[in-house]
XYZ file of C-alpha atoms in Angstrom:
555
model
C -12.928 -4.329 27.585
C -11.732 -0.803 26.899
C -8.312 -0.783 25.222
C -5.634 1.846 25.192
C -4.547 0.778 21.702
C -6.285 -1.338 19.069
C -3.943 -2.503 16.289
C -5.846 -3.440 13.136
C -4.595 -5.265 10.038
C -6.647 -4.692 6.892
C -6.781 -6.746 3.680
C -4.972 -5.254 0.696
C -8.362 -4.345 -0.788
C -11.021 -3.600 1.812
C -14.086 -4.778 -0.123
C -12.419 -7.721 -1.884
C -15.410 -9.933 -1.040
C -17.680 -7.791 -3.209
C -15.174 -7.172 -6.015
C -13.740 -9.506 -8.604
C -9.984 -9.327 -8.118
C -7.791 -12.194 -9.312
C -4.306 -11.876 -7.861
C -3.295 -15.446 -8.793
C 0.329 -16.217 -7.842
C 1.538 -12.812 -6.620
C 1.582 -13.942 -2.960
C 2.976 -17.373 -3.801
C 6.226 -17.128 -1.812
C 4.797 -15.809 1.480
C 2.356 -17.411 3.948
C -0.289 -14.769 3.126
C -3.094 -15.411 0.680
C -3.927 -13.002 -2.146
C -5.174 -10.187 0.135
C -1.860 -10.187 2.048
C -3.480 -11.156 5.319
C -0.298 -11.551 7.394
C -0.162 -9.050 10.246
C 3.103 -7.120 10.540
C 5.546 -8.442 13.103
C 5.638 -4.925 14.529
C 2.151 -5.414 15.986
C 3.578 -8.030 18.345
C 6.581 -5.933 19.357
C 4.323 -2.915 19.976
C 1.828 -4.946 22.007
C 4.568 -6.632 24.058
C 6.368 -3.331 24.713
C 3.240 -1.420 25.743
C 1.598 -4.162 27.808
C 4.833 -4.574 29.762
C 4.368 -0.904 30.707
C 0.781 -1.309 31.847
C -1.218 -0.490 28.717
C -3.947 -2.709 27.267
C -3.379 -3.512 23.610
C -5.517 -5.585 21.255
C -4.542 -6.868 17.806
C -7.212 -7.619 15.235
C -6.538 -9.318 11.907
C -9.552 -8.241 9.884
C -8.033 -9.651 6.692
C -7.819 -13.142 8.162
C -11.335 -13.000 9.598
C -12.813 -11.726 6.325
C -11.200 -14.614 4.432
C -12.349 -17.269 6.867
C -15.867 -15.892 7.412
C -17.602 -14.558 4.310
C -20.474 -13.175 6.407
C -18.247 -11.324 8.861
C -19.623 -7.827 9.546
C -16.574 -5.562 9.549
C -18.376 -2.383 10.591
C -20.277 -4.168 13.328
C -17.072 -5.646 14.695
C -15.165 -2.347 14.639
C -18.073 -0.616 16.370
C -17.612 -2.974 19.337
C -13.884 -2.251 19.724
C -13.375 0.559 22.218
C -9.930 2.172 22.252
C -8.263 5.531 22.692
C -5.969 4.934 19.714
C -6.595 2.795 16.628
C -3.377 1.892 14.805
C -3.500 0.575 11.232
C -0.447 -0.710 9.380
C 0.554 0.635 5.979
C 3.987 -0.936 5.726
C 4.047 -2.245 2.162
C 2.093 -0.341 -0.455
C -0.051 -3.371 -1.226
C -2.254 -2.224 1.708
C -2.880 1.280 0.345
C -6.560 0.587 -0.322
C -7.474 -1.542 2.679
C -5.630 0.520 5.289
C -7.188 3.839 4.275
C -10.688 2.378 3.961
C -10.512 0.777 7.400
C -9.163 4.042 8.830
C -12.189 5.857 7.400
C -14.630 3.368 8.953
C -12.906 3.548 12.339
C -13.110 7.353 12.371
C -16.788 7.298 11.414
C -17.607 4.898 14.245
C -15.213 6.339 16.862
C -14.870 10.058 16.058
C -13.414 10.974 19.459
C -10.542 8.483 19.267
C -7.314 8.936 17.338
C -6.720 6.993 14.128
C -3.030 6.536 13.247
C -1.020 4.799 10.531
C 2.509 3.414 10.580
C 4.965 1.627 8.298
C 7.416 2.333 5.501
C 4.810 3.197 2.849
C 2.911 5.447 5.273
C 6.220 7.183 5.962
C 7.092 7.630 2.288
C 3.654 9.073 1.405
C 2.995 10.876 4.703
C 2.509 14.298 3.149
C -0.083 13.142 0.599
C -1.945 10.998 3.130
C -2.194 13.710 5.759
C -3.325 16.293 3.170
C -5.960 14.097 1.569
C -7.274 11.779 4.296
C -8.612 14.029 7.036
C -9.810 11.081 9.107
C -6.198 10.050 9.769
C -4.942 11.912 12.842
C -1.269 10.930 12.794
C 1.394 8.848 11.069
C 4.273 7.176 12.904
C 7.379 7.589 10.762
C 10.294 5.242 10.173
C 10.768 1.571 11.005
C 10.195 1.673 14.775
C 7.198 2.963 16.758
C 7.517 1.429 20.232
C 8.881 4.448 22.134
C 7.038 7.020 19.969
C 3.699 5.328 20.639
C 4.479 5.119 24.360
C 5.267 8.863 24.439
C 2.147 9.550 22.379
C 0.063 7.751 25.024
C 1.830 9.362 27.973
C 2.244 12.958 26.816
C 0.383 13.409 23.552
C 1.750 13.994 20.036
C 3.598 17.195 20.949
C 6.347 15.298 22.759
C 6.384 12.067 20.743
C 9.295 11.537 18.320
C 8.802 10.142 14.797
C 5.259 11.484 14.463
C 3.403 13.607 11.918
C 0.142 14.762 13.465
C -2.909 16.873 12.881
C -3.217 20.001 15.033
C -6.505 21.571 14.013
C -6.019 22.784 10.455
C -2.244 22.427 10.684
C -0.051 19.388 10.080
C 2.974 19.167 12.363
C 6.017 16.984 11.706
C 8.150 16.084 14.724
C 10.735 14.405 12.473
C 12.441 11.034 12.819
C 14.781 11.258 15.796
C 14.402 7.852 17.474
C 16.149 5.115 15.472
C 17.108 2.226 17.774
C 20.353 0.414 16.969
C 19.946 -2.165 19.749
C 16.698 -4.165 19.515
C 16.960 -6.186 22.730
C 14.205 -4.189 24.442
C 11.761 -5.149 21.705
C 11.528 -8.912 21.920
C 8.059 -10.383 21.556
C 6.235 -11.863 24.520
C 4.532 -14.667 22.580
C 2.176 -15.388 25.474
C 0.562 -12.081 24.458
C -1.067 -13.922 21.540
C -2.904 -16.211 23.950
C -4.014 -13.269 26.112
C -5.166 -11.447 23.003
C -7.228 -14.438 21.864
C -8.840 -14.815 25.275
C -9.811 -11.114 25.199
C -11.091 -11.262 21.628
C -12.826 -14.612 22.111
C -12.322 -15.196 18.414
C -9.360 -17.165 17.119
C -9.937 -16.227 13.472
C -9.460 -12.503 14.135
C -6.542 -13.086 16.512
C -4.218 -15.220 14.375
C -1.256 -13.685 12.494
C -2.479 -14.856 9.060
C -5.408 -16.752 7.589
C -3.767 -20.167 7.127
C -2.100 -20.042 10.561
C -4.427 -22.726 11.914
C -3.561 -25.105 9.092
C 0.161 -24.207 8.846
C 1.428 -22.061 11.731
C 4.865 -20.493 11.764
C 6.532 -18.091 14.206
C 9.024 -15.377 13.325
C 11.899 -13.650 15.105
C 13.086 -10.320 13.708
C 16.863 -10.140 14.131
C 17.718 -6.891 12.308
C 16.277 -3.591 11.109
C 17.764 -1.975 8.043
C 19.798 -3.802 5.425
C 23.420 -3.746 4.207
C 22.301 -4.795 0.718
C 20.873 -2.510 -1.944
C 18.557 -4.581 -4.159
C 17.264 -2.103 -6.700
C 13.480 -2.607 -6.347
C 13.336 -3.029 -2.568
C 11.808 -0.416 -0.283
C 13.764 -1.945 2.604
C 17.137 -1.562 0.909
C 20.165 0.311 2.254
C 19.429 3.336 0.052
C 15.732 3.461 0.964
C 16.426 3.237 4.694
C 19.038 5.972 4.552
C 17.169 8.323 2.210
C 13.591 8.073 3.503
C 13.572 6.404 6.925
C 16.655 8.051 8.485
C 18.334 4.754 9.342
C 22.062 5.021 8.715
C 23.118 2.207 11.051
C 21.647 -1.275 11.323
C 19.474 -2.145 14.301
C 20.552 -5.518 15.702
C 19.087 -7.947 18.214
C 21.736 -9.728 20.282
C 22.075 -13.529 20.215
C 20.925 -13.600 23.843
C 17.730 -11.654 23.068
C 17.042 -13.815 20.020
C 17.471 -16.944 22.124
C 15.082 -15.619 24.792
C 12.463 -15.020 22.142
C 12.943 -18.520 20.704
C 12.619 -19.978 24.190
C 9.325 -18.118 24.634
C 7.963 -19.580 21.403
C 9.152 -23.098 22.253
C 7.388 -23.009 25.632
C 4.107 -22.343 23.864
C 4.385 -24.483 20.738
C 6.422 -26.751 18.491
C 5.673 -24.739 15.347
C 8.516 -23.825 12.953
C 10.493 -20.663 13.749
C 11.745 -18.378 10.977
C 14.671 -16.031 11.684
C 14.104 -12.814 9.734
C 17.418 -11.429 8.528
C 20.820 -12.886 7.684
C 22.498 -13.699 11.015
C 25.967 -13.134 9.574
C 25.097 -9.446 9.865
C 26.701 -8.513 13.169
C 28.616 -11.846 13.343
C 25.963 -13.499 15.530
C 25.887 -17.074 14.199
C 28.459 -18.687 16.486
C 27.042 -17.322 19.738
C 23.419 -17.956 18.725
C 24.243 -21.498 17.618
C 25.714 -22.185 21.047
C 22.601 -20.856 22.816
C 20.061 -22.637 20.609
C 21.835 -25.993 20.589
C 21.488 -26.179 24.386
C 17.687 -25.898 24.211
C 16.959 -29.280 22.588
C 14.236 -27.647 20.522
C 11.337 -29.618 19.104
C 10.728 -26.771 16.624
C 12.001 -26.810 13.073
C 14.200 -23.750 12.473
C 14.414 -21.739 9.259
C 17.347 -19.421 8.510
C 17.710 -17.070 5.554
C 20.844 -15.887 3.784
C 21.328 -12.938 1.444
C 24.386 -14.574 -0.150
C 25.907 -18.067 0.095
C 27.421 -18.705 3.557
C 30.662 -20.441 4.463
C 30.710 -24.104 5.391
C 31.699 -23.089 8.928
C 28.520 -21.015 9.329
C 26.443 -23.886 8.003
C 28.073 -26.321 10.421
C 27.145 -24.049 13.321
C 23.525 -23.646 12.241
C 23.076 -27.362 11.644
C 23.591 -27.914 15.401
C 20.664 -25.694 16.427
C 17.813 -28.190 15.971
C 16.944 -31.687 14.821
C 15.468 -30.149 11.644
C 16.914 -27.038 10.006
C 15.721 -25.382 6.800
C 17.603 -22.740 4.828
C 16.460 -20.103 2.348
C 18.285 -17.979 -0.214
C 16.996 -15.827 -3.085
C 19.265 -15.953 -6.149
C 16.323 -14.286 -7.991
C 17.600 -15.574 -11.361
C 19.747 -18.481 -12.563
C 21.550 -15.946 -14.774
C 24.450 -14.282 -12.970
C 24.231 -11.052 -14.996
C 20.574 -10.614 -14.006
C 21.293 -11.433 -10.372
C 24.136 -8.927 -10.135
C 22.075 -6.225 -11.881
C 19.332 -6.734 -9.313
C 21.712 -6.384 -6.366
C 22.646 -9.957 -5.412
C 26.446 -10.015 -5.978
C 27.357 -13.715 -6.119
C 27.893 -16.342 -8.801
C 26.438 -19.787 -9.448
C 29.633 -21.505 -8.369
C 29.293 -20.168 -4.800
C 25.577 -20.986 -4.772
C 26.225 -24.547 -5.884
C 29.008 -24.914 -3.335
C 26.438 -23.954 -0.696
C 24.109 -26.636 -2.069
C 26.842 -29.287 -1.802
C 27.529 -28.267 1.805
C 23.821 -28.366 2.618
C 23.665 -31.903 1.273
C 26.768 -33.120 3.105
C 25.674 -31.571 6.395
C 22.188 -33.096 6.033
C 20.044 -30.009 6.383
C 16.365 -30.811 6.003
C 15.907 -28.539 2.986
C 17.276 -25.559 1.096
C 14.740 -23.316 -0.660
C 15.717 -21.191 -3.665
C 13.530 -18.212 -4.639
C 13.329 -16.845 -8.184
C 11.483 -13.871 -9.712
C 10.242 -12.603 -13.043
C 10.402 -8.877 -13.882
C 14.095 -8.309 -13.195
C 16.639 -6.119 -15.027
C 18.268 -7.724 -18.112
C 15.674 -10.528 -17.985
C 13.786 -11.215 -21.252
C 10.671 -13.376 -21.609
C 12.527 -16.552 -22.596
C 14.339 -16.668 -19.250
C 11.264 -18.357 -17.789
C 12.625 -21.680 -19.052
C 15.964 -21.192 -17.310
C 14.348 -21.507 -13.876
C 13.171 -24.999 -14.800
C 16.566 -25.931 -16.259
C 18.525 -24.621 -13.309
C 16.270 -26.336 -10.812
C 16.843 -29.664 -12.567
C 20.579 -28.962 -12.457
C 20.745 -28.226 -8.726
C 18.527 -31.222 -7.958
C 21.250 -33.334 -9.554
C 23.619 -31.899 -6.933
C 21.267 -32.474 -3.997
C 17.751 -33.769 -3.530
C 17.456 -31.491 -0.498
C 16.809 -28.469 -2.758
C 13.363 -27.022 -3.419
C 12.486 -23.881 -5.393
C 9.735 -21.305 -5.792
C 9.054 -18.632 -8.389
C 6.825 -15.566 -8.490
C 6.509 -12.266 -10.331
C 8.016 -9.087 -8.936
C 4.533 -7.929 -7.987
C 2.495 -5.979 -7.610
C 4.726 -2.928 -7.158
C 8.244 -1.625 -7.398
C 8.583 -0.355 -3.818
C 8.529 3.390 -3.164
C 11.901 4.541 -1.917
C 13.799 1.921 -3.891
C 16.423 2.990 -6.397
C 14.241 1.912 -9.321
C 11.247 3.855 -8.011
C 13.350 6.988 -7.687
C 15.273 6.612 -10.975
C 13.623 3.927 -13.139
C 15.350 4.585 -16.468
C 18.780 4.197 -14.866
C 18.033 0.508 -14.347
C 16.001 -0.194 -17.502
C 12.559 0.228 -15.913
C 9.543 2.327 -16.793
C 7.121 3.296 -14.017
C 3.543 3.293 -15.274
C 2.301 5.237 -12.246
C 3.872 6.503 -9.024
C 1.311 8.405 -6.931
C -0.345 6.995 -3.831
C -3.802 7.282 -5.369
C -2.790 5.472 -8.556
C -1.384 2.567 -6.546
C -4.526 2.496 -4.437
C -6.722 2.224 -7.539
C -4.449 -0.329 -9.227
C -5.013 -2.782 -6.381
C -8.674 -3.082 -7.425
C -7.881 -4.178 -11.000
C -9.606 -7.354 -12.189
C -6.290 -8.995 -13.073
C -2.886 -8.540 -11.458
C -1.342 -7.506 -14.795
C -3.023 -4.142 -14.367
C -1.784 -3.805 -10.799
C 1.857 -3.896 -11.911
C 3.309 -0.399 -11.702
C 6.188 -1.079 -14.081
C 7.546 -2.524 -17.293
C 11.202 -3.117 -18.198
C 13.302 -2.583 -21.286
C 13.203 -6.360 -21.695
C 9.551 -7.184 -20.867
C 6.130 -5.538 -21.110
C 3.543 -6.110 -18.397
C 2.021 -8.843 -20.545
C 5.437 -10.485 -20.943
C 5.958 -10.415 -17.172
C 2.633 -12.204 -16.687
C 3.484 -14.818 -19.327
C 7.008 -15.380 -18.029
C 5.698 -15.767 -14.471
C 2.971 -18.248 -15.400
C 5.245 -20.316 -17.655
C 8.022 -20.416 -15.060
C 5.501 -21.379 -12.358
C 3.982 -24.120 -14.513
C 7.328 -25.623 -15.558
C 8.759 -25.463 -12.040
C 5.748 -27.316 -10.655
C 6.118 -29.885 -13.416
C 9.721 -30.430 -12.358
C 8.695 -30.686 -8.704
C 6.086 -33.313 -9.614
C 8.725 -35.267 -11.544
C 11.083 -35.025 -8.559
C 8.411 -36.211 -6.115
C 8.314 -32.916 -4.213
C 4.600 -32.370 -4.756
C 1.671 -34.698 -5.295
C -0.572 -34.923 -8.336
C -3.396 -33.103 -6.522
C -1.215 -30.076 -5.798
C 0.101 -30.025 -9.348
C -3.413 -30.099 -10.795
C -4.529 -27.280 -8.473
C -1.577 -25.178 -9.621
C -2.469 -25.882 -13.267
C -6.052 -24.793 -12.615
C -4.791 -21.483 -11.231
C -2.708 -20.903 -14.358
C -5.585 -21.709 -16.703
C -7.918 -19.404 -14.793
C -5.290 -16.666 -14.743
C -5.073 -16.708 -18.540
C -8.850 -16.891 -18.890
C -9.409 -13.897 -16.603
C -6.829 -11.879 -18.519
C -8.463 -12.798 -21.840
C -11.856 -11.650 -20.528
C -10.403 -8.366 -19.250
C -8.405 -7.594 -22.382
C -11.333 -8.361 -24.695
C -13.953 -6.512 -22.641
C -15.979 -9.655 -21.873
C -18.223 -9.906 -18.804
C -15.882 -10.854 -15.960
C -18.843 -11.758 -13.744
C -19.099 -15.030 -15.642
C -15.888 -16.098 -13.917
C -16.834 -14.986 -10.398
C -17.576 -18.482 -9.105
C -14.307 -19.949 -10.423
C -12.290 -17.025 -9.034
C -13.879 -17.312 -5.609
C -13.206 -21.047 -5.510
C -9.520 -20.810 -6.385
C -8.785 -17.531 -4.586
C -10.523 -18.241 -1.306
C -11.675 -21.833 -0.891
C -8.631 -23.574 -2.357
C -5.792 -21.087 -1.865
C -4.822 -22.524 1.515
C -4.843 -26.002 -0.002
C -2.535 -24.860 -2.800
C -0.111 -23.398 -0.240
C -0.122 -26.641 1.732
C 0.434 -28.802 -1.345
C 3.387 -26.732 -2.583
C 5.022 -26.919 0.880
C 6.333 -23.363 1.286
C 7.635 -24.299 4.751
C 7.250 -27.269 7.141
C 3.587 -27.667 7.999
C 1.604 -29.161 10.803
C -1.621 -27.729 12.137
C -1.988 -25.345 15.064
C -3.875 -28.106 16.883
C -0.777 -30.298 16.536
C 1.697 -27.525 17.413
C 0.245 -25.551 20.299
C 0.830 -26.599 23.895
C -2.163 -24.685 25.362
C -5.023 -27.256 25.535
C -7.831 -24.683 25.164
C -6.454 -23.234 21.933
C -5.469 -26.698 20.715
C -9.058 -27.919 21.063
C -10.525 -24.781 19.485
C -8.095 -24.867 16.554
C -8.878 -28.527 15.967
C -12.595 -27.727 15.870
C -12.192 -24.813 13.421
C -9.890 -26.709 11.057
C -12.025 -29.707 10.712
């Protein structure tokens, strides 16, 4: 079938199957594996918006397919996709290599079609990309591309807002003029995913991320922009205002959120994650009322950027039989947390934990990081200590830890003024980030050091914190022995790879071990550490055709 738009998600490194790249635990706290295979949520909003207006849109997760099928022929597959426009996401900079390489292949195979990029990182580096990658015809700027892409299809780039485009030898910039503050027109039609699979006839290239069949989860974006200003975040208040022209938050109403949840629930019983703190815009009470009437079979997951009131927790507890909560204190040390941009103390966090326990939420997840301001190497032990402390308050608490990796985000306050916050950027150009992604070990992908830790210290602190936290979780009965041993194997291999790289030894001797832990067992590690409630797609989906196919592919 000929498409109007083909949306393609690349792996972080295009040729990762031929290279030796050990990323270890850098994707530990997201559903993606080490090549960041999760498609952007914006693909689904774009597809829903355009298909509603009569256009045919296909989404293709090449990263997922390449992980699940080692013999998958990328060029052969792309050659078969026929579309007028090929859109490739470059939202976070971790896709700098894969996105540009896939764009090059698409242009070689389909020279008469337009190849476009979109996302925050593409926006930040638009000038360099357009000057140096002639096979990219346009970049959609800012955080929203639904109307711009529609205008691009209808009238061409001349009349499309938010677009930088190639006009012969000239590069034209239409500027960012469309910044939606109401997101109700951009809810996802989740039945699109089934239509997309039936068109593609390949579940592995149609799923949102590689482990979706083993542990599916749905998301609902509730806000664009952010009122917080975490210093390393490219989606912070300062970054949005300075580089993406968003001065006001974009909000989805409780009614629109509820409609999207209802659409998911009709198709599946998989967990639903609400992206964004629902206290922004005072939406909790109304949304709680709408969701509690649905009698959902789905587990619901809500995130907070600071500890909520007991009243807000009481309202959210009514929304489903099983409700999970997430919050990122980043560090157990209040001084570190405040320096990073999370302005709350341990007393308020622990009060939240007590309320979670009394109200019988299913679980509260705490997220910690290494590589923060005012954080020395020996703080790794404090994550373990603090986790043991909060477990004494409630056995409903779980925790996860990862490095701040691989990059300080472009557009963040640290990226723009590193020394102000005690950071040193080791490189800052697009090309340097692109090359860093191909490093043998993730230490050499890090684009920063701090006044308190070198890159090597950040690696050590991350591995020690990860190891101790998993030890505590084993002691608390949160993980099984098998998962703990897998995590230990990853740590041992991480140190071995780094030793080989630093000493100039032949890294090819470790290829087999890296491939086993990075590809074959990474999904198993994710499952064992229980990042979010898991049941397979075959157990979750209501469509019998996809349920049978998913069951066959999983096992």
